[in-house]
Amino acid sequence: SRLDEGLRPVIVHSAIAGISSQLDGLLEQVAAGEQGDLARPIIECHEALAAELGVDAHEILGNYFGELEQLMVGVRLVREVSYRVHAKVMAMGELMATTLGAAWLQQQGINVHWYDARNTLCSQDLPGGSERASFLSASCGFDADPHLQSEFSALDGVILTQGFIARNNRNETVLLGRGGSDTSAAYFAARLAAQRLEIWTDVPGMFSADPHSVSGSRLLKKLRYEEAQEIASTGGAVLHPRCISPLRRARIPLFVRSTLRPDIDGTLISIDSGDDAPRVKAISRRHGITLVSMETLGMWQEVGFLTDAFKCFSDL
């Protein structure tokens, strides 16, 4: 449909549902010394999807299957998982899913170009950041990239790339954290100066409350960037909070749409929520959080006050 409209789609795709969690569990099992072909369920999941799509899994993904098994041999030998290996293994979910997707689109007669997101998304070294965060919860720059725009403009058809993964300045694979595909899409949109970003998910937009818990919750048709950021940060699971900033700075509108109900317009997030927007936008709920609020003149210019104040929590 987007091609028929004269647009040039860039698809940012996640792993198959559940595969990231399976890869994470696989690393834990192998590092703990469990024996057997522990990667088999992951391989079989991709084989099953490939069969459903009518493509040859081993022809397309055989190299990935072999690499995954070799990485598990290394983890089993040393009985530990470095952050570097963790990122490399977790990235395989996106790499395998997009490789399958590209093969299927090509089979449908759509001209598709598979693109490695690590070619353009490079993480930034943050002051005081830990090694773990640098590999497993990295952040990337999102300034407009004329070189990338020129490169993609020269390609006809559809460009298919991965969410969740990037590289560092040593060309090592890093991750953007769980839910990072939203963030990857926002990075690409900002770097490409895209006309718009569409996030397709299993719900038809953002709601005034969790529709599974609150009957009568309403679809929010329009939101400002700031409002969407607040909802995402305080419990809304539809969007990752980090995906808003690149779009807000570049003023790129975001459409949240449902793959199950593509006929519904969903939610538009932009610089203006409209004049008829409700004054109360949404109610969020979080579990397992304790809020401690302190206000006293004793805090004023008192070095170490918070350290002393929170000593009472040290044994909890």
CSV table of C-alpha atoms in Angstrom, one decimal:
chain,number,residue,atom,x,y,z
A,1,SER,CA,0.0,0.0,0.0
A,2,ARG,CA,2.8,2.4,0.9
A,3,LEU,CA,4.6,1.7,-2.4
A,4,ASP,CA,1.3,2.3,-4.3
A,5,GLU,CA,1.1,5.7,-2.6
A,6,GLY,CA,4.5,6.6,-4.0
A,7,LEU,CA,6.3,6.3,-0.7
A,8,ARG,CA,9.6,4.5,0.0
A,9,PRO,CA,9.1,2.3,3.1
A,10,VAL,CA,12.0,1.6,5.4
A,11,ILE,CA,10.9,-1.3,7.6
A,12,VAL,CA,12.5,-1.7,11.0
A,13,HIS,CA,11.7,-5.2,12.3
A,14,SER,CA,12.0,-7.1,15.6
A,15,ALA,CA,12.7,-10.7,16.3
A,16,ILE,CA,10.0,-13.3,16.2
A,17,ALA,CA,7.8,-13.0,19.3
A,18,GLY,CA,9.4,-14.7,22.3
A,19,ILE,CA,12.8,-15.3,20.6
A,20,SER,CA,14.7,-12.7,22.6
A,21,SER,CA,13.5,-14.2,25.8
A,22,GLN,CA,14.5,-17.7,24.6
A,23,LEU,CA,17.9,-16.5,23.6
A,24,ASP,CA,18.4,-14.9,27.0
A,25,GLY,CA,17.3,-18.1,28.7
A,26,LEU,CA,19.6,-20.2,26.4
A,27,LEU,CA,22.6,-18.2,27.6
A,28,GLU,CA,21.7,-18.8,31.2
A,29,GLN,CA,21.2,-22.5,30.7
A,30,VAL,CA,24.5,-23.0,28.8
A,31,ALA,CA,26.5,-20.9,31.2
A,32,ALA,CA,25.1,-23.0,34.1
A,33,GLY,CA,26.4,-26.1,32.4
A,34,GLU,CA,23.2,-27.7,31.2
A,35,GLN,CA,23.8,-30.2,28.4
A,36,GLY,CA,22.0,-31.1,25.2
A,37,ASP,CA,20.9,-29.3,22.1
A,38,LEU,CA,19.5,-26.3,23.9
A,39,ALA,CA,19.4,-24.1,20.8
A,40,ARG,CA,17.0,-26.6,19.0
A,41,PRO,CA,13.7,-24.9,20.1
A,42,ILE,CA,14.9,-21.6,18.7
A,43,ILE,CA,16.0,-23.2,15.4
A,44,GLU,CA,12.8,-25.1,15.1
A,45,CYS,CA,10.7,-21.9,15.6
A,46,HIS,CA,12.5,-20.3,12.6
A,47,GLU,CA,12.1,-23.5,10.6
A,48,ALA,CA,8.4,-23.6,11.3
A,49,LEU,CA,7.9,-20.0,10.2
A,50,ALA,CA,10.0,-20.5,7.1
A,51,ALA,CA,7.9,-23.5,6.2
A,52,GLU,CA,4.7,-21.4,6.7
A,53,LEU,CA,6.2,-18.7,4.4
A,54,GLY,CA,7.3,-21.2,1.8
A,55,VAL,CA,11.0,-20.5,2.0
A,56,ASP,CA,14.0,-22.7,2.8
A,57,ALA,CA,15.1,-22.1,6.4
A,58,HIS,CA,18.5,-23.8,6.1
A,59,GLU,CA,19.4,-22.2,2.8
A,60,ILE,CA,18.5,-18.7,4.2
A,61,LEU,CA,19.4,-19.1,7.9
A,62,GLY,CA,21.9,-22.0,8.0
A,63,ASN,CA,24.9,-19.7,8.7
A,64,TYR,CA,23.0,-18.1,11.6
A,65,PHE,CA,22.1,-21.5,13.0
A,66,GLY,CA,25.7,-22.6,12.8
A,67,GLU,CA,27.0,-19.4,14.4
A,68,LEU,CA,24.5,-19.7,17.3
A,69,GLU,CA,25.6,-23.3,18.0
A,70,GLN,CA,29.3,-22.3,17.9
A,71,LEU,CA,28.7,-19.4,20.3
A,72,MET,CA,27.1,-21.8,22.7
A,73,VAL,CA,30.1,-24.1,22.5
A,74,GLY,CA,32.3,-21.2,23.6
A,75,VAL,CA,29.9,-20.2,26.5
A,76,ARG,CA,29.8,-23.8,27.6
A,77,LEU,CA,33.6,-24.0,27.8
A,78,VAL,CA,34.2,-20.8,29.8
A,79,ARG,CA,30.9,-21.1,31.9
A,80,GLU,CA,30.2,-17.4,31.7
A,81,VAL,CA,28.7,-14.9,29.3
A,82,SER,CA,30.5,-11.7,28.6
A,83,TYR,CA,28.5,-8.6,27.7
A,84,ARG,CA,30.0,-8.7,24.2
A,85,VAL,CA,28.8,-12.3,23.7
A,86,HIS,CA,25.5,-11.5,25.2
A,87,ALA,CA,24.9,-8.7,22.7
A,88,LYS,CA,26.1,-10.8,19.8
A,89,VAL,CA,23.7,-13.7,20.6
A,90,MET,CA,20.7,-11.5,21.4
A,91,ALA,CA,21.2,-9.7,18.0
A,92,MET,CA,20.6,-12.9,16.2
A,93,GLY,CA,16.9,-12.8,16.8
A,94,GLU,CA,16.5,-9.7,14.7
A,95,LEU,CA,19.0,-10.8,12.1
A,96,MET,CA,17.3,-14.1,11.5
A,97,ALA,CA,13.8,-12.6,11.5
A,98,THR,CA,14.6,-9.9,9.0
A,99,THR,CA,16.5,-12.3,6.7
A,100,LEU,CA,13.4,-14.5,6.6
A,101,GLY,CA,11.2,-11.5,6.0
A,102,ALA,CA,13.3,-10.2,3.1
A,103,ALA,CA,13.2,-13.7,1.5
A,104,TRP,CA,9.4,-13.8,1.7
A,105,LEU,CA,8.9,-10.2,0.4
A,106,GLN,CA,11.2,-11.1,-2.5
A,107,GLN,CA,9.1,-14.2,-3.2
A,108,GLN,CA,6.0,-12.0,-3.3
A,109,GLY,CA,7.6,-10.0,-6.1
A,110,ILE,CA,8.5,-7.0,-4.0
A,111,ASN,CA,11.9,-5.5,-4.6
A,112,VAL,CA,13.5,-5.6,-1.1
A,113,HIS,CA,16.9,-4.6,0.1
A,114,TRP,CA,18.1,-6.2,3.4
A,115,TYR,CA,20.2,-3.7,5.3
A,116,ASP,CA,22.3,-4.2,8.4
A,117,ALA,CA,21.3,-1.6,11.0
A,118,ARG,CA,24.8,-1.8,12.4
A,119,ASN,CA,26.1,-0.1,9.3
A,120,THR,CA,24.7,3.2,10.3
A,121,LEU,CA,23.6,3.1,14.0
A,122,CYS,CA,26.6,3.7,16.2
A,123,SER,CA,26.4,3.9,19.9
A,124,GLN,CA,27.7,6.9,21.9
A,125,ASP,CA,30.0,6.5,24.9
A,126,LEU,CA,28.3,8.2,27.8
A,127,PRO,CA,30.4,9.7,30.7
A,128,GLY,CA,30.3,7.3,33.7
A,129,GLY,CA,28.5,4.6,31.8
A,130,SER,CA,29.1,1.0,32.8
A,131,GLU,CA,30.4,-1.7,30.4
A,132,ARG,CA,27.1,-3.5,30.8
A,133,ALA,CA,25.0,-0.5,29.8
A,134,SER,CA,27.3,0.2,26.8
A,135,PHE,CA,26.7,-3.2,25.4
A,136,LEU,CA,23.1,-4.0,26.5
A,137,SER,CA,21.4,-0.6,26.8
A,138,ALA,CA,23.3,1.7,24.3
A,139,SER,CA,22.2,5.0,22.9
A,140,CYS,CA,22.9,6.3,19.4
A,141,GLY,CA,23.0,9.7,17.8
A,142,PHE,CA,20.1,10.8,15.6
A,143,ASP,CA,21.2,13.8,13.7
A,144,ALA,CA,20.1,14.0,10.1
A,145,ASP,CA,22.5,11.9,7.9
A,146,PRO,CA,22.8,13.2,4.3
A,147,HIS,CA,25.0,10.2,3.4
A,148,LEU,CA,22.4,7.7,4.6
A,149,GLN,CA,19.6,9.6,2.8
A,150,SER,CA,21.6,9.5,-0.4
A,151,GLU,CA,22.3,5.8,0.0
A,152,PHE,CA,18.7,4.9,0.6
A,153,SER,CA,17.4,7.2,-2.2
A,154,ALA,CA,19.4,5.2,-4.7
A,155,LEU,CA,17.6,2.0,-3.7
A,156,ASP,CA,14.2,1.1,-5.3
A,157,GLY,CA,11.5,-0.7,-3.5
A,158,VAL,CA,11.5,-1.6,0.2
A,159,ILE,CA,14.4,-1.4,2.7
A,160,LEU,CA,14.3,-3.9,5.5
A,161,THR,CA,16.5,-3.5,8.5
A,162,GLN,CA,16.6,-4.5,12.2
A,163,GLY,CA,15.5,-2.9,15.4
A,164,PHE,CA,17.2,-3.4,18.8
A,165,ILE,CA,20.8,-3.6,17.4
A,166,ALA,CA,23.7,-1.2,16.7
A,167,ARG,CA,27.5,-1.2,16.9
A,168,ASN,CA,30.0,0.7,18.9
A,169,ASN,CA,33.1,2.5,17.6
A,170,ARG,CA,35.1,-0.8,17.7
A,171,ASN,CA,32.5,-2.4,15.4
A,172,GLU,CA,31.2,-4.6,18.1
A,173,THR,CA,27.5,-5.5,18.3
A,174,VAL,CA,25.5,-3.6,21.0
A,175,LEU,CA,21.9,-3.6,22.0
A,176,LEU,CA,19.5,-0.7,22.6
A,177,GLY,CA,17.7,-2.4,25.5
A,178,ARG,CA,14.4,-4.3,25.5
A,179,GLY,CA,11.8,-2.6,23.4
A,180,GLY,CA,14.6,-1.1,21.4
A,181,SER,CA,13.0,-1.6,18.1
A,182,ASP,CA,10.8,1.5,18.6
A,183,THR,CA,14.0,3.4,19.4
A,184,SER,CA,15.7,2.1,16.3
A,185,ALA,CA,12.8,3.1,14.1
A,186,ALA,CA,12.9,6.6,15.6
A,187,TYR,CA,16.7,6.9,15.0
A,188,PHE,CA,16.3,5.9,11.4
A,189,ALA,CA,13.3,8.3,10.9
A,190,ALA,CA,15.3,11.2,12.3
A,191,ARG,CA,18.5,10.3,10.3
A,192,LEU,CA,16.5,10.0,7.1
A,193,ALA,CA,14.3,13.1,7.8
A,194,ALA,CA,11.4,10.8,7.1
A,195,GLN,CA,7.9,12.0,6.2
A,196,ARG,CA,6.5,10.0,9.1
A,197,LEU,CA,7.1,7.1,11.4
A,198,GLU,CA,4.5,4.3,11.7
A,199,ILE,CA,4.8,1.8,14.6
A,200,TRP,CA,2.6,-1.3,13.9
A,201,THR,CA,1.7,-3.3,17.0
A,202,ASP,CA,-1.1,-5.5,18.3
A,203,VAL,CA,-3.2,-2.7,19.7
A,204,PRO,CA,-4.9,0.1,17.7
A,205,GLY,CA,-3.1,3.0,19.4
A,206,MET,CA,-2.6,4.5,22.8
A,207,PHE,CA,-5.5,4.4,25.3
A,208,SER,CA,-6.6,6.6,28.2
A,209,ALA,CA,-6.0,3.5,30.5
A,210,ASP,CA,-5.1,-0.1,30.1
A,211,PRO,CA,-8.1,-1.5,28.1
A,212,HIS,CA,-7.5,-5.0,29.6
A,213,SER,CA,-8.0,-3.6,33.1
A,214,VAL,CA,-10.3,-0.6,32.7
A,215,SER,CA,-13.6,-1.0,30.8
A,216,GLY,CA,-14.5,2.0,28.8
A,217,SER,CA,-11.0,3.3,28.2
A,218,ARG,CA,-10.9,5.4,25.1
A,219,LEU,CA,-8.5,5.5,22.2
A,220,LEU,CA,-6.4,8.6,22.2
A,221,LYS,CA,-6.5,9.8,18.6
A,222,LYS,CA,-4.0,12.7,19.0
A,223,LEU,CA,-1.2,13.4,21.5
A,224,ARG,CA,1.6,15.8,21.8
A,225,TYR,CA,5.1,14.4,22.0
A,226,GLU,CA,5.4,15.4,25.7
A,227,GLU,CA,2.1,13.7,26.5
A,228,ALA,CA,3.1,10.5,24.8
A,229,GLN,CA,6.5,10.6,26.6
A,230,GLU,CA,4.8,10.8,29.9
A,231,ILE,CA,2.4,8.0,29.2
A,232,ALA,CA,5.2,5.7,27.9
A,233,SER,CA,7.4,6.6,30.9
A,234,THR,CA,4.8,5.9,33.5
A,235,GLY,CA,3.6,2.5,32.4
A,236,GLY,CA,2.1,2.7,28.9
A,237,ALA,CA,3.6,-0.4,27.2
A,238,VAL,CA,2.7,0.5,23.6
A,239,LEU,CA,5.8,2.8,23.1
A,240,HIS,CA,9.3,2.7,24.4
A,241,PRO,CA,9.9,6.1,26.1
A,242,ARG,CA,13.3,6.6,24.4
A,243,CYS,CA,11.7,6.7,20.9
A,244,ILE,CA,10.0,10.1,21.4
A,245,SER,CA,13.0,12.4,21.6
A,246,PRO,CA,14.5,11.8,18.1
A,247,LEU,CA,11.0,12.4,16.6
A,248,ARG,CA,10.3,15.5,18.7
A,249,ARG,CA,13.6,17.1,17.8
A,250,ALA,CA,13.1,16.4,14.1
A,251,ARG,CA,9.3,17.1,14.3
A,252,ILE,CA,8.4,13.9,12.6
A,253,PRO,CA,4.8,12.7,13.3
A,254,LEU,CA,4.4,9.2,14.8
A,255,PHE,CA,1.4,7.0,14.0
A,256,VAL,CA,0.7,4.1,16.2
A,257,ARG,CA,-1.3,1.5,14.2
A,258,SER,CA,-2.5,-2.1,14.7
A,259,THR,CA,-1.5,-5.0,12.5
A,260,LEU,CA,-4.8,-6.7,13.6
A,261,ARG,CA,-7.0,-3.7,12.7
A,262,PRO,CA,-5.3,-1.7,9.9
A,263,ASP,CA,-8.6,0.0,9.2
A,264,ILE,CA,-8.4,2.0,12.4
A,265,ASP,CA,-6.4,5.3,12.2
A,266,GLY,CA,-4.8,4.7,15.6
A,267,THR,CA,-3.0,7.4,17.5
A,268,LEU,CA,-1.2,10.4,16.0
A,269,ILE,CA,1.7,11.8,18.0
A,270,SER,CA,2.9,15.2,16.9
A,271,ILE,CA,3.7,18.7,18.0
A,272,ASP,CA,0.0,19.6,18.3
A,273,SER,CA,-2.7,17.4,20.0
A,274,GLY,CA,-5.6,19.5,18.6
A,275,ASP,CA,-8.1,22.0,20.1
A,276,ASP,CA,-10.7,19.3,21.0
A,277,ALA,CA,-8.4,17.1,23.0
A,278,PRO,CA,-9.6,16.0,26.4
A,279,ARG,CA,-7.9,17.7,29.4
A,280,VAL,CA,-7.2,14.4,31.2
A,281,LYS,CA,-5.3,12.2,28.7
A,282,ALA,CA,-4.5,9.0,30.5
A,283,ILE,CA,-4.2,7.2,33.8
A,284,SER,CA,-1.3,4.8,34.3
A,285,ARG,CA,-0.8,2.1,37.0
A,286,ARG,CA,2.5,0.6,38.2
A,287,HIS,CA,3.1,-2.2,40.7
A,288,GLY,CA,5.9,-2.8,43.2
A,289,ILE,CA,7.0,0.8,43.5
A,290,THR,CA,7.4,2.8,46.7
A,291,LEU,CA,7.6,6.6,46.5
A,292,VAL,CA,9.4,8.4,49.3
A,293,SER,CA,8.9,12.2,49.4
A,294,MET,CA,11.1,14.3,51.7
A,295,GLU,CA,11.0,18.1,52.2
A,296,THR,CA,13.0,19.8,54.9
A,297,LEU,CA,15.2,22.8,55.4
A,298,GLY,CA,17.9,20.4,56.6
A,299,MET,CA,18.6,19.4,53.0
A,300,TRP,CA,19.6,22.9,51.9
A,301,GLN,CA,23.3,22.9,51.0
A,302,GLU,CA,23.9,19.9,53.3
A,303,VAL,CA,26.5,17.6,51.7
A,304,GLY,CA,25.7,13.9,52.3
A,305,PHE,CA,22.1,14.5,53.5
A,306,LEU,CA,20.6,11.9,51.2
A,307,THR,CA,23.2,9.4,52.2
A,308,ASP,CA,22.3,9.8,55.8
A,309,ALA,CA,18.6,9.9,55.1
A,310,PHE,CA,18.6,6.6,53.2
A,311,LYS,CA,20.8,4.6,55.6
A,312,CYS,CA,17.6,3.3,57.1
A,313,PHE,CA,16.9,1.5,53.8
A,314,SER,CA,20.3,-0.2,53.5
A,315,ASP,CA,19.3,-3.4,55.3
A,316,LEU,CA,15.9,-3.8,53.5
